[in-house]
Amino acid sequence: MAKYGGKCQCCGETEPQFLAIAHIHNDRKTDPLCRASGYAFYWALYRLDPMPDRYQILCHNCNTAKQLYGR
């Protein structure tokens, strides 16, 4: 999480329990890193250099709002 700023890019939430890595362009279905389980996805992100053009941190509320309402 620290590689991606450690807080929600929308509302600024910093509690790790409420944060998740989110796809900026809603391209999860075509993302090769997502073919693995959740643990493998996070492990790959940990090992790779940050990709701020592809992933961001959002809290679960902001991530859900983005998925449902597009913002």
Backbone as JSON, one array per atom type, in Angstrom:
{
  "sequence": "MAKYGGKCQCCGETEPQFLAIAHIHNDRKTDPLCRASGYAFYWALYRLDPMPDRYQILCHNCNTAKQLYGR",
  "N": [[0.82, -1.2, 0.0], [2.0, 1.18, 0.67], [3.58, 1.84, -1.53], [1.78, 2.95, -3.25], [0.88, 5.24, -2.11], [-0.56, 4.99, 0.3], [-3.08, 5.89, 1.11], [-6.58, 6.54, 0.49], [-7.24, 7.62, -2.74], [-9.37, 9.17, -3.32], [-10.98, 10.04, -1.02], [-9.14, 10.21, 1.05], [-8.92, 8.42, 3.18], [-7.08, 6.51, 5.57], [-6.9, 4.18, 7.06], [-5.69, 0.97, 7.05], [-7.31, -1.34, 6.98], [-9.54, -0.58, 5.58], [-8.8, -0.13, 3.01], [-8.04, -0.75, -0.48], [-6.45, -2.07, -3.41], [-7.15, -0.64, -6.48], [-8.23, -0.82, -9.86], [-7.48, 1.64, -12.15], [-8.57, 2.05, -14.7], [-10.73, 0.36, -14.8], [-10.17, -2.25, -15.76], [-10.0, -4.88, -14.9], [-10.74, -7.46, -15.8], [-9.14, -7.93, -18.0], [-6.6, -7.74, -17.05], [-3.47, -9.14, -16.69], [-2.27, -9.73, -14.2], [-4.37, -10.32, -12.56], [-5.18, -12.89, -12.97], [-4.37, -14.65, -11.13], [-4.78, -15.74, -7.66], [-6.07, -13.63, -4.98], [-4.01, -13.22, -3.07], [-1.69, -13.78, -4.61], [-1.88, -11.76, -6.5], [-1.5, -9.4, -4.94], [1.08, -10.0, -4.03], [2.52, -9.95, -6.42], [2.22, -7.24, -7.08], [3.66, -6.16, -4.97], [6.27, -7.02, -5.53], [6.79, -5.89, -8.04], [7.66, -2.78, -9.72], [6.01, 0.29, -8.8], [2.92, 1.02, -10.45], [1.47, 3.59, -11.17], [-0.16, 4.53, -13.19], [-1.89, 2.53, -13.69], [-2.91, 1.32, -11.35], [-4.47, 2.24, -8.25], [-4.99, 3.38, -4.88], [-7.97, 2.9, -3.21], [-10.56, 3.45, -0.82], [-12.92, 1.06, 0.4], [-15.54, 2.08, 0.21], [-15.33, 4.24, -1.64], [-14.35, 2.84, -3.83], [-16.49, 1.14, -4.41], [-18.44, 3.07, -5.06], [-17.26, 4.11, -7.37], [-17.39, 1.88, -9.04], [-20.18, 1.49, -9.21], [-21.27, 4.01, -9.92], [-19.47, 5.29, -11.52], [-17.74, 7.23, -10.61]],
  "CA": [[0.0, 0.0, 0.0], [2.87, 2.36, 0.75], [4.04, 2.18, -2.89], [0.71, 3.68, -3.94], [0.5, 6.43, -1.36], [-1.05, 4.65, 1.63], [-4.39, 6.47, 1.45], [-7.57, 6.57, -0.58], [-7.01, 8.72, -3.66], [-10.6, 9.94, -3.44], [-11.41, 10.7, 0.22], [-8.03, 10.36, 1.98], [-8.93, 7.41, 4.25], [-5.76, 5.91, 5.76], [-6.97, 2.91, 7.81], [-5.38, -0.12, 6.11], [-8.41, -2.3, 6.9], [-10.57, -0.06, 4.7], [-8.2, 0.21, 1.72], [-7.83, -1.81, -1.46], [-5.88, -1.65, -4.69], [-8.2, -0.55, -7.49], [-7.82, -0.57, -11.24], [-7.88, 2.99, -12.56], [-9.35, 2.03, -15.94], [-11.73, -0.7, -14.69], [-9.78, -3.29, -16.7], [-9.64, -6.06, -14.12], [-10.95, -8.69, -16.56], [-8.05, -8.11, -18.97], [-5.32, -7.56, -16.37], [-2.81, -10.44, -16.49], [-1.98, -9.98, -12.78], [-5.59, -10.77, -11.87], [-5.45, -14.29, -13.24], [-4.0, -15.4, -9.92], [-5.61, -15.47, -6.49], [-5.86, -12.33, -4.36], [-2.68, -13.16, -2.47], [-0.7, -13.71, -5.69], [-2.0, -10.42, -7.1], [-0.83, -8.46, -4.06], [2.5, -10.34, -4.02], [3.08, -9.44, -7.68], [2.31, -5.78, -6.94], [4.73, -5.89, -4.02], [7.56, -7.26, -6.18], [6.96, -5.03, -9.22], [7.7, -1.33, -9.51], [4.66, 0.86, -8.8], [2.3, 1.34, -11.74], [0.41, 4.54, -10.82], [-1.05, 4.75, -14.32], [-2.77, 1.37, -13.79], [-3.52, 1.0, -10.06], [-4.55, 3.28, -7.23], [-5.61, 2.93, -3.64], [-9.28, 3.47, -2.87], [-11.24, 2.77, 0.28], [-13.98, 0.21, -0.14], [-16.69, 2.91, -0.15], [-15.05, 4.97, -2.89], [-14.22, 1.85, -4.89], [-17.85, 0.73, -4.76], [-19.07, 4.2, -5.75], [-16.67, 4.18, -8.71], [-17.94, 0.76, -9.81], [-21.62, 1.65, -9.43], [-21.66, 5.32, -10.46], [-18.44, 5.78, -12.42], [-16.94, 8.29, -10.0]],
  "C": [[0.87, 1.26, 0.0], [3.36, 2.8, -0.63], [3.03, 3.05, -3.63], [0.15, 4.83, -3.12], [-0.09, 6.2, 0.0], [-2.37, 5.27, 2.05], [-5.3, 6.44, 0.24], [-7.35, 7.82, -1.45], [-8.24, 9.62, -3.81], [-10.9, 10.73, -2.17], [-10.3, 10.88, 1.25], [-8.01, 9.39, 3.14], [-7.57, 6.73, 4.34], [-5.77, 4.59, 6.53], [-6.75, 1.75, 6.85], [-6.52, -1.12, 5.93], [-9.47, -1.87, 5.89], [-10.07, 0.18, 3.28], [-8.03, -1.0, 0.83], [-7.13, -1.21, -2.68], [-7.0, -1.69, -5.71], [-7.6, -0.29, -8.85], [-8.35, 0.8, -11.68], [-8.83, 2.94, -13.75], [-10.4, 0.91, -15.97], [-11.45, -1.85, -15.66], [-9.36, -4.58, -16.0], [-9.73, -7.34, -14.94], [-9.83, -8.95, -17.57], [-6.67, -7.97, -18.34], [-4.66, -8.91, -16.13], [-2.47, -10.74, -15.03], [-3.18, -10.55, -12.05], [-5.97, -12.21, -12.18], [-5.16, -15.17, -12.03], [-4.95, -15.06, -8.78], [-5.28, -14.09, -5.92], [-4.48, -12.17, -3.77], [-1.6, -13.0, -3.54], [-0.71, -12.35, -6.37], [-1.25, -9.4, -6.24], [0.68, -8.73, -3.99], [3.18, -9.82, -5.28], [3.22, -7.92, -7.61], [3.44, -5.38, -6.0], [6.1, -6.0, -4.69], [7.82, -6.31, -7.34], [7.11, -3.57, -8.81], [6.27, -0.8, -9.52], [4.19, 1.21, -10.22], [1.15, 2.32, -11.49], [-0.52, 4.88, -11.97], [-2.07, 3.62, -14.46], [-3.54, 1.08, -12.5], [-3.51, 2.21, -9.14], [-5.12, 2.66, -5.97], [-6.93, 3.67, -3.49], [-9.8, 2.75, -1.63], [-12.39, 1.98, -0.35], [-15.21, 1.03, -0.54], [-16.48, 3.62, -1.48], [-14.92, 4.01, -4.07], [-15.59, 1.37, -5.35], [-18.58, 1.83, -5.51], [-18.55, 4.32, -7.18], [-17.27, 3.08, -9.6], [-19.41, 0.98, -10.16], [-21.99, 2.92, -10.2], [-20.62, 5.94, -11.37], [-17.6, 6.93, -11.89], [-16.84, 8.09, -8.52]]
}
